[in-house]
Coordinates of C-alpha atoms in Angstrom, one line a residue:
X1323 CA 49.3 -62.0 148.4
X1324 CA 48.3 -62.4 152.0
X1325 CA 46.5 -59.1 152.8
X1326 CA 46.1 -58.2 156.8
X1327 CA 45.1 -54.6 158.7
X1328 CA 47.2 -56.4 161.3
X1329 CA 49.0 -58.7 163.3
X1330 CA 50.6 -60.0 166.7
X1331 CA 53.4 -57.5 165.3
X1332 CA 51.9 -54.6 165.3
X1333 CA 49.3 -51.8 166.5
X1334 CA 45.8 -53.4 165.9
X1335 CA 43.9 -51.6 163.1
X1336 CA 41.0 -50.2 165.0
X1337 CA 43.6 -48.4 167.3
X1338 CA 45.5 -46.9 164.4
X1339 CA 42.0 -45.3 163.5
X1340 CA 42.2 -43.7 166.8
X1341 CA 38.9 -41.8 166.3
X1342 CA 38.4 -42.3 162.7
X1343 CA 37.1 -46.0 163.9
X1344 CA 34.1 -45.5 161.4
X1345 CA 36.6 -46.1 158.7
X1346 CA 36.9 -49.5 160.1
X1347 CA 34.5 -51.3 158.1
X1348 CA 36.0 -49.8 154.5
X1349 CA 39.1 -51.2 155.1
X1350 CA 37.2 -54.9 156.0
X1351 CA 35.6 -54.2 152.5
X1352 CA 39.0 -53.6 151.4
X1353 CA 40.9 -57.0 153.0
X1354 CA 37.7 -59.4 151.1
X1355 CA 37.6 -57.7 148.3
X1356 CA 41.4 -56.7 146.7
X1357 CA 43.1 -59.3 145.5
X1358 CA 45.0 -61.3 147.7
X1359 CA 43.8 -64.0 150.6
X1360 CA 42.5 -61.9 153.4
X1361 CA 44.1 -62.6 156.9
X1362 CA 41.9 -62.2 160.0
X1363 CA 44.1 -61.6 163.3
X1364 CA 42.2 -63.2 166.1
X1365 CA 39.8 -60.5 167.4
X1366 CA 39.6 -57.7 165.0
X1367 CA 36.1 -59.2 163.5
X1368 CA 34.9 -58.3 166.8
X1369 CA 36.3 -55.1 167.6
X1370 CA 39.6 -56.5 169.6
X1371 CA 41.5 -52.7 169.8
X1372 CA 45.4 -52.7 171.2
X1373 CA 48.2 -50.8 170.6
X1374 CA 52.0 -52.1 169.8
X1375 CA 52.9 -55.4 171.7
X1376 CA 52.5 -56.3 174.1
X1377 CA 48.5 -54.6 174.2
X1378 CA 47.7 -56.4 170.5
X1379 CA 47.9 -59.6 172.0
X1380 CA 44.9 -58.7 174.0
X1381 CA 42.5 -62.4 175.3
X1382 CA 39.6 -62.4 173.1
X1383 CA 36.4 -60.8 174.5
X1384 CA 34.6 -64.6 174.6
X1385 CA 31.9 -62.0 176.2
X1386 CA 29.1 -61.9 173.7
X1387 CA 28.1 -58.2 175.2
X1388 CA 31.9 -57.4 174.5
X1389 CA 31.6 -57.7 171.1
X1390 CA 31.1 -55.5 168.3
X1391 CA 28.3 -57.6 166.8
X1392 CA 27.6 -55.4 163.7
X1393 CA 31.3 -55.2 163.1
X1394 CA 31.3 -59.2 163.4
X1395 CA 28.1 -59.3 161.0
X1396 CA 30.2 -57.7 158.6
X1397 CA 32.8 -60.0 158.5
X1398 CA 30.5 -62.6 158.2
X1399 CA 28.3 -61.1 155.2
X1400 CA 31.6 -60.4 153.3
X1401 CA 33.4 -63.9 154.2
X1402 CA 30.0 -65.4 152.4
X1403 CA 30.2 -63.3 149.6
X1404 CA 33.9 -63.9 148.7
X1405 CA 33.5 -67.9 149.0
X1406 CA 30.4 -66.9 146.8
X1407 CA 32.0 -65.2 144.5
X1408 CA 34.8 -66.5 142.3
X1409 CA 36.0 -63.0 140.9
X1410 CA 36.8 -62.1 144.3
X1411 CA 38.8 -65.1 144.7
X1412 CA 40.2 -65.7 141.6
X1413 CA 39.3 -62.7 139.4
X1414 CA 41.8 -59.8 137.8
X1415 CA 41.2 -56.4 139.0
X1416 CA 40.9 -52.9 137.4
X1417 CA 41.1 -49.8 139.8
X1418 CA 38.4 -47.4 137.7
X1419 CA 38.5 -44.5 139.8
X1420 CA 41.6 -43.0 142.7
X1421 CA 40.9 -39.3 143.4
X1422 CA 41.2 -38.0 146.4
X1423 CA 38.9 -39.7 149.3
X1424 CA 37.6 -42.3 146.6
X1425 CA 39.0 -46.0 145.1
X1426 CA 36.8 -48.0 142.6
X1427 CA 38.3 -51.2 141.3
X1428 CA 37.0 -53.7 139.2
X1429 CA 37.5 -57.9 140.2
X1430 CA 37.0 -59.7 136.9
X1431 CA 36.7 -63.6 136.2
X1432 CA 35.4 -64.8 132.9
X1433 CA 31.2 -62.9 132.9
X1434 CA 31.6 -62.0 136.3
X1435 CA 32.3 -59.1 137.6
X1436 CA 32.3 -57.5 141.2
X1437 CA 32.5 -53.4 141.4
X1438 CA 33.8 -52.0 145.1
X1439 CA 33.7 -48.6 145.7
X1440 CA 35.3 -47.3 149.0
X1441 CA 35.2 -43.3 150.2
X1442 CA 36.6 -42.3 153.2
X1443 CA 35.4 -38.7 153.1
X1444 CA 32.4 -36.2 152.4
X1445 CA 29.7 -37.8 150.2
X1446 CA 30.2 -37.2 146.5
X1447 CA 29.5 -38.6 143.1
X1448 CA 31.9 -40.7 141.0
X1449 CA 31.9 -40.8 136.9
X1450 CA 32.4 -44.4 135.7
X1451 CA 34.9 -44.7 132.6
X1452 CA 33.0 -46.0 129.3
X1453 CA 34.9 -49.1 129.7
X1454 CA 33.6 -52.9 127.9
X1455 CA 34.5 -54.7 131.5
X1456 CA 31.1 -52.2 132.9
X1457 CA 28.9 -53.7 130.4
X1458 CA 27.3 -56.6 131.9
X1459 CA 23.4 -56.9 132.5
X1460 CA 22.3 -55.7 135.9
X1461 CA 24.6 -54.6 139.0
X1462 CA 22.9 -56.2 142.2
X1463 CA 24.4 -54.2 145.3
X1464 CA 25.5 -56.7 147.6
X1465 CA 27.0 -54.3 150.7
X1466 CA 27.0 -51.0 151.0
X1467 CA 24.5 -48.1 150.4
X1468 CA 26.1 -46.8 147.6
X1469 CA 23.9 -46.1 144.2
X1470 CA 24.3 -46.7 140.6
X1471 CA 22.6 -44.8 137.4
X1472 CA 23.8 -43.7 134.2
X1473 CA 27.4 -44.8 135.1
X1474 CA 27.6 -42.5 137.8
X1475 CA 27.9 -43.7 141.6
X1476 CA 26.9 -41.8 144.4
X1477 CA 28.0 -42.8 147.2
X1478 CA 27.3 -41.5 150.9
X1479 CA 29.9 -40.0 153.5
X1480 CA 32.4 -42.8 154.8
X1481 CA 31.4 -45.6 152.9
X1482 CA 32.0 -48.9 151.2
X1483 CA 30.1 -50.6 148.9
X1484 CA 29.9 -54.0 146.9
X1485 CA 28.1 -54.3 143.5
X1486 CA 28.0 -57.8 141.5
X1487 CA 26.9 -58.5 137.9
X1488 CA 26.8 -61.9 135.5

C-alpha cells in the first residue's frame, strides 16, 4: 500500500482540517505507523496548507520562520522510529480497539511489537482485550502522552500515541 493525506491532486490535508488543524499530527501518526509505505507530498511536514489545484501546488516555504517546526519535528521523530522499527515496516497489524473517537492497532513482527493509539476527541480511557500479542515485557512510550496500566490506556483529548515492546 502507498498511504498519503495528500497529493498534487487534491486539497492538501491541513486545509481539509479547516479548523480542526490539531488533528493534524494524529493522522502523521497514522501515515508512519498503518501499514503501508507512507508518502510525504512536498511541504505538508512543514505545514504547506492549499486547497484543490491549482493552490496545492503551493512553492515550498524555504523560509525557516515559515515553517511549522514542531509539525516538521514530528515528522522527523516518527521517520526515525519507523526505519527503527521493523514491525512498522514489515510487521502484521491487529486493530484492538474502534469506538467512536478512538483506533488502537497492534504492528507485529516476530517479539516485537508497536501499540498506536489515536483519539480525535474528549479525553477517555480505553480497555485493552486480554489478548497473547499484549504480553510482552515492558511498553516504552515512544510519542505521544498517552498512559498505560493494568491494560487500560488513558489517553488525553486529541491525541496520538506510540508504545513499543521486545
Amino acid at each position: 500500500m502507498f498511504n498519503q493525506l495528500d497529493s498534487h491532486d487534491t486539497a492538501r490535508f491541513k486545509s481539509l482540517l479547516g479548523r480542526d488543524v490539531a488533528r493534524l499530527p494524529l493522522a502523521v501518526v497514522w501515515l508512519f505507523c498503518w501499514p503501508g509505505v507512507p508518502c510525504i507530498y512536498y511541504g505538508d511536514e512543514v505545514g504547506l496548507d492549499g486547497n484543490n489545484d491549482p493552490f496545492c501546488r503551493k512553492p515550498f516555504p524555504w523560509n525557516e520562520s515559515l515553517q511549522d517546526q514542531t509539525l516538521l519535528a514530528l515528522y522527523q521523530r516518527l521517520a526515525a522510529l519507523r526505519k527503527a522499527t521493523p514491525a512498522l515496516r514489515h510487521g502484521g497489524c491487529q486493530v484492538l480497539y474502534a469506538e467512536g473517537d478512538v483506533v488502537v492497532f497492534l504492528r507485529v513482527l516476530g517479539e516485537e511489537r508497536v501499540l498506536v493509539a489515536i483519539n480525535r476527541g474528549e479525553s477517555c480511557e480505553v480497555p485493552l482485550p486480554i489478548s497473547p500479542l499484549l504480553a510482552v515485557g515492558e511498553w516504552k512510550r515512544r510519542e505521544g502522552e498517552g498512559q498505560q496500566a493494568d491494560a487500560t490506556l488513558s489517553l488525553p483529548t486529541i491525541s496520538a500515541t506510540v508504545w513499543t515492546a521486545h
